[in-house]
Coordinates of C-alpha atoms in Angstrom, one line a residue:
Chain A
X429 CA 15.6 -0.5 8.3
X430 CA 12.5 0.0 6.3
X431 CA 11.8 3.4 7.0
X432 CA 9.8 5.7 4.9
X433 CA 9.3 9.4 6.1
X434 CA 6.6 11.9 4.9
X435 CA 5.8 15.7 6.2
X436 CA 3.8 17.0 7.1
X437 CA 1.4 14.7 8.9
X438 CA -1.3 16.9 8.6
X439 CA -2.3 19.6 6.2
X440 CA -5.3 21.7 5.5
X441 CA -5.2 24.0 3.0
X442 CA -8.0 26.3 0.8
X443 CA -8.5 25.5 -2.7
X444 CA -6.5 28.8 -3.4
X445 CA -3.6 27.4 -1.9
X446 CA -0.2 25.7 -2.7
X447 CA 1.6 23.2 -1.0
X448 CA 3.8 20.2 -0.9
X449 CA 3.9 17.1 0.5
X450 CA 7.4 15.6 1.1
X451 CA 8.3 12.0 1.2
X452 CA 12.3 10.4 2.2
X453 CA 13.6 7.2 2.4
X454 CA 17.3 5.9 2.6
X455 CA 16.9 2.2 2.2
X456 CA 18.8 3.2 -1.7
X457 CA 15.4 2.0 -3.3
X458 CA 15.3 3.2 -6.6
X459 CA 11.6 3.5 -7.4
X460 CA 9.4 5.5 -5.5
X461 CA 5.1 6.0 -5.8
X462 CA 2.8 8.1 -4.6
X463 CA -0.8 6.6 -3.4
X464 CA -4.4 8.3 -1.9
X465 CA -6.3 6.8 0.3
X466 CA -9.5 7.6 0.9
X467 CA -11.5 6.2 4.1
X468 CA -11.9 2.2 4.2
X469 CA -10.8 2.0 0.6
X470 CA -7.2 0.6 -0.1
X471 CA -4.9 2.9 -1.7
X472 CA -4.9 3.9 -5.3
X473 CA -1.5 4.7 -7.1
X474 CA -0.7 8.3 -8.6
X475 CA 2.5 8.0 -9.9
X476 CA 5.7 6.3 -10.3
X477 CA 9.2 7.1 -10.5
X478 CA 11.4 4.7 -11.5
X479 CA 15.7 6.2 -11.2
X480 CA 14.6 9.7 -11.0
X481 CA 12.2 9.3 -14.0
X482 CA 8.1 9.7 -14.1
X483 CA 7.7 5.9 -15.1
X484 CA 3.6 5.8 -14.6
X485 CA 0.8 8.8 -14.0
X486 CA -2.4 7.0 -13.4
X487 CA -4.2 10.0 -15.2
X488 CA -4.0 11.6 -12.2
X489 CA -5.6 15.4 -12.4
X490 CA -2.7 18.4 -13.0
X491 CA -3.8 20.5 -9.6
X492 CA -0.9 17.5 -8.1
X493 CA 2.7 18.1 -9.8
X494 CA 5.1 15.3 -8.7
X495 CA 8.3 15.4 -8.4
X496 CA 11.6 13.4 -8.3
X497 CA 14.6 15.9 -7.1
X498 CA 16.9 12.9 -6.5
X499 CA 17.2 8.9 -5.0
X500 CA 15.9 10.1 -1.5
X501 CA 13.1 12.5 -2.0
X502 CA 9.9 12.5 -3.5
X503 CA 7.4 15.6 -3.4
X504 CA 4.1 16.2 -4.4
X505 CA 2.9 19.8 -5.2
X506 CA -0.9 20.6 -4.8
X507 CA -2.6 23.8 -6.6
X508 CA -5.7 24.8 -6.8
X509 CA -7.1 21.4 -4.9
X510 CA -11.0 21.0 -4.3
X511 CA -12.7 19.3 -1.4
X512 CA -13.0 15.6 -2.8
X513 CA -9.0 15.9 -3.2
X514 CA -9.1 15.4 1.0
X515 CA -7.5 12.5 1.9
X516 CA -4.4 10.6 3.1
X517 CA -1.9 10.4 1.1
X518 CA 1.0 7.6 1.3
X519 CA 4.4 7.5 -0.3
X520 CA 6.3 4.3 -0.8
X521 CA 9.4 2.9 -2.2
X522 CA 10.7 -0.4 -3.2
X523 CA 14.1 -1.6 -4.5
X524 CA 14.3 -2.3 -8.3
X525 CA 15.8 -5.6 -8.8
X526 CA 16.5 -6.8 -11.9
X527 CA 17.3 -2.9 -13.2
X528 CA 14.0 -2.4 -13.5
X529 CA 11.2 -1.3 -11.4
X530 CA 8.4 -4.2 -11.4
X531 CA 4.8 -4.9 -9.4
X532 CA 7.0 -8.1 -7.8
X533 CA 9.2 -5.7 -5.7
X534 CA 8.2 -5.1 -2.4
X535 CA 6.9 -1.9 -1.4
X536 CA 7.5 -0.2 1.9
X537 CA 4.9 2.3 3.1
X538 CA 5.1 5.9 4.8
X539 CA 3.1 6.4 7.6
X540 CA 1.1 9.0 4.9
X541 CA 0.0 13.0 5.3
X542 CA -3.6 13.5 6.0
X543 CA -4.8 16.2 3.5
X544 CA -7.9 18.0 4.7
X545 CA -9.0 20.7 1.7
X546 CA -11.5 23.2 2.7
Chain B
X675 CA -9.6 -5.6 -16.1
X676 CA -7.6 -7.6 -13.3
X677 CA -9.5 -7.5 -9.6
X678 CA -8.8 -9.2 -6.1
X679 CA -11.7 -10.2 -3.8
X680 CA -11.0 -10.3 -0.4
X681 CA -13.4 -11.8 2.7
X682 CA -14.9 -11.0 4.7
X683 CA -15.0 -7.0 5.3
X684 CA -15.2 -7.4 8.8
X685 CA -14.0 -10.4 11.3
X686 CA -14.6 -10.0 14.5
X687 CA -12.5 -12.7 17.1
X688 CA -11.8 -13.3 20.3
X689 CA -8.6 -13.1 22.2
X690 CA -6.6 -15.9 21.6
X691 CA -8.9 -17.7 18.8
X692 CA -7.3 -17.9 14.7
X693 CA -8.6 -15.5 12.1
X694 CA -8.1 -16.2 8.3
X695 CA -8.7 -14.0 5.8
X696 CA -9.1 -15.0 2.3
X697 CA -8.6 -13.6 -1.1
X698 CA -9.0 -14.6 -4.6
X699 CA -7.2 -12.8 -7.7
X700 CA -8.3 -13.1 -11.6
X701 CA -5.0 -12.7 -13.3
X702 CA -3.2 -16.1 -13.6
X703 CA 0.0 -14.0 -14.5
X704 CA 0.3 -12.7 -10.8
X705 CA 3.1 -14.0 -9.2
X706 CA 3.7 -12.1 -6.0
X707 CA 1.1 -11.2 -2.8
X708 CA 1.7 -9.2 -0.2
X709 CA -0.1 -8.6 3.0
X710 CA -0.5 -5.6 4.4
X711 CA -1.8 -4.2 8.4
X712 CA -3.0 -0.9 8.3
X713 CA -3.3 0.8 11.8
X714 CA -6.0 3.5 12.2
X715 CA -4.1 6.9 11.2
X716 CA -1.2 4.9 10.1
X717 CA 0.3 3.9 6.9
X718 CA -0.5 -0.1 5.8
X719 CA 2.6 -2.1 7.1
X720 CA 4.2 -5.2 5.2
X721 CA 3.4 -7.9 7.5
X722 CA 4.3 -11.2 5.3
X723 CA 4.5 -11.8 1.2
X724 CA 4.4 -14.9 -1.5
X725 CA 5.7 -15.4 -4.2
X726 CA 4.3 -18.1 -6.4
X727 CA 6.9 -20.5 -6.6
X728 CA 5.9 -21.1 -3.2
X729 CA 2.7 -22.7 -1.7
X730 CA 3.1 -21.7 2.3
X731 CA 5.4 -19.1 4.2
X732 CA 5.1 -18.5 8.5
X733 CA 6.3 -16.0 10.2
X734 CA 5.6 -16.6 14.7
X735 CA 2.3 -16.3 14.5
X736 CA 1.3 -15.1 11.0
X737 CA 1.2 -17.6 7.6
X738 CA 0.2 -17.0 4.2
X739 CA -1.2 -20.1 1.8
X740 CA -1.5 -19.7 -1.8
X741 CA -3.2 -22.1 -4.5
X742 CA -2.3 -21.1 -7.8
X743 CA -4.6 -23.3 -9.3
X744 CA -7.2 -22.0 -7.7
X745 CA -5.7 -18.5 -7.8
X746 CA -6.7 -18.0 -3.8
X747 CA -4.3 -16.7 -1.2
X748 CA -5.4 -16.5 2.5
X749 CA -3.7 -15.0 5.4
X750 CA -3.7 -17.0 8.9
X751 CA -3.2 -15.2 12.0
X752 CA -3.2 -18.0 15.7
X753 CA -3.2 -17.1 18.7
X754 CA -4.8 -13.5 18.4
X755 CA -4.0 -10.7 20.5
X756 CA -5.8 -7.4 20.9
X757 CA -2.9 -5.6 19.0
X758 CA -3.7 -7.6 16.0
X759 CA -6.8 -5.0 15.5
X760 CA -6.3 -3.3 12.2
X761 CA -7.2 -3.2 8.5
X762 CA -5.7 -6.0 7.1
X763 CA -4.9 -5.3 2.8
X764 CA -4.1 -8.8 0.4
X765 CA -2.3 -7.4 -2.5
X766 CA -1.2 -9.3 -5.6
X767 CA 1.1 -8.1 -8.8
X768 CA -0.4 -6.7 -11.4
X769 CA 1.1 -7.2 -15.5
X770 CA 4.5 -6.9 -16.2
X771 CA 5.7 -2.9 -16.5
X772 CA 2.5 -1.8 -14.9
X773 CA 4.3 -1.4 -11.0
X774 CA 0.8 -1.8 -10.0
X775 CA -0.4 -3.9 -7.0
X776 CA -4.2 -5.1 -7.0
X777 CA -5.3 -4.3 -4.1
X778 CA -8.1 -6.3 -1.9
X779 CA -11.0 -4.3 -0.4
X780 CA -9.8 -4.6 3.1
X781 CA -10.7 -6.9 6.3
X782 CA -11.4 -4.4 9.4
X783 CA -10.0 -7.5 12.0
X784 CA -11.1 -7.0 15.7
X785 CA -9.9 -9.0 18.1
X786 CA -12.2 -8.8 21.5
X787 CA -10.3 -9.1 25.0

């Protein structure tokens, strides 16, 4: 089973607004990422955990807050968004061979949450 | 800074007839490449990987090639069926530590009935 979860599918929020995006998987991969996607462009990476632990933040802005609560989950809180922050956003996880997480493990995506910010 | 090219954006087949999809990366260090399918509203899919101690890997109807000397890796799909329509993604490692893939600019694949 290579199954990565995320809810909600769909969000639209204000710019006022909070909310999180969750993400689950229970293959026991130990490094998780978070990735937007905007329309026909590939995905970019946000951040990586790596056993529970912020590994990379691609200088990603502070409106999104990751977060690591244990091996299964992975959540992204959004505050204060603006309109170019609309897009889909994909979690994925690989297994960490080797005890640590590397770009030669295989990643496994979520189907993603579609982010609409008005 | 390290790049893949990928070609063509968009291939257009018909039912039945091969497609190959072809990308070139810049840094020799690069040792793995995964292809991903991306489905419209969906998340991209693993479809097949390479690693670079090895030159050809098939899967039914899908194969990946990879010249290392060249640095090119090219996806093959036979036999085409209209399900095959999707954004196909070549991927390949980025620097130790990094966790980064490269990622291609995409190949929107339709495959005509």
């Amino acid at each position: 089973d290579t199954e990565v979860t995320q809810t909600p599918k769909h969000l639209v929020m204000g710019m006022t607004n909070k909310k999180s995006l969750k993400c689950e998987q229970h293959m026991g991969h130990r490094a998780m990422y978070w990735y937007k996607q905007k329309a026909k462009k590939p995905p970019e990476l946000m951040f990586v955990y790596s056993y529970e632990k912020l590994s990379i933040n691609e200088s990603v802005p502070s409106r999104f807050s990751p977060e690591c609560p244990n091996s299964s989950l992975l959540n992204l809180h959004l505050h204060a968004l603006q309109p170019e922050d609309s897009a889909l956003y994909l979690c994925a996880s690989s297994q960490v061979i080797g005890g640590r997480a590397s770009s030669t493990d295989t990643q496994y995506f979520g189907p993603g949450t579609r982010l609409t910010v008005l | 800074g390290e790049n893949v090219e990928q070609h063509p954006s968009t291939l257009s087949v018909q039912e039945g007839d091969s497609a190959v999809i072809k990308c070139t990366y810049s840094d020799s260090a690069s040792n793995y490449f995964p292809w991903y399918k991306q489905e419209l509203g969906k998340g991209p899919q693993l479809i097949i990987d390479i690693r670079s101690n090895v030159g050809e890997k098939k899967d039914q109807r899908i194969a990946v090639t990879l010249n290392k000397t060249a640095k090119h890796f090219s996806l093959h799909i036979t036999e085409t069926q209209p399900e095959d329509s999707a954004v196909y993604f070549c991927a390949a490692s980025a620097p130790s530590g990094t966790y980064k893939y490269i990622f291609g600019t995409g190949t929107r694949l339709k495959v005509l009935a």
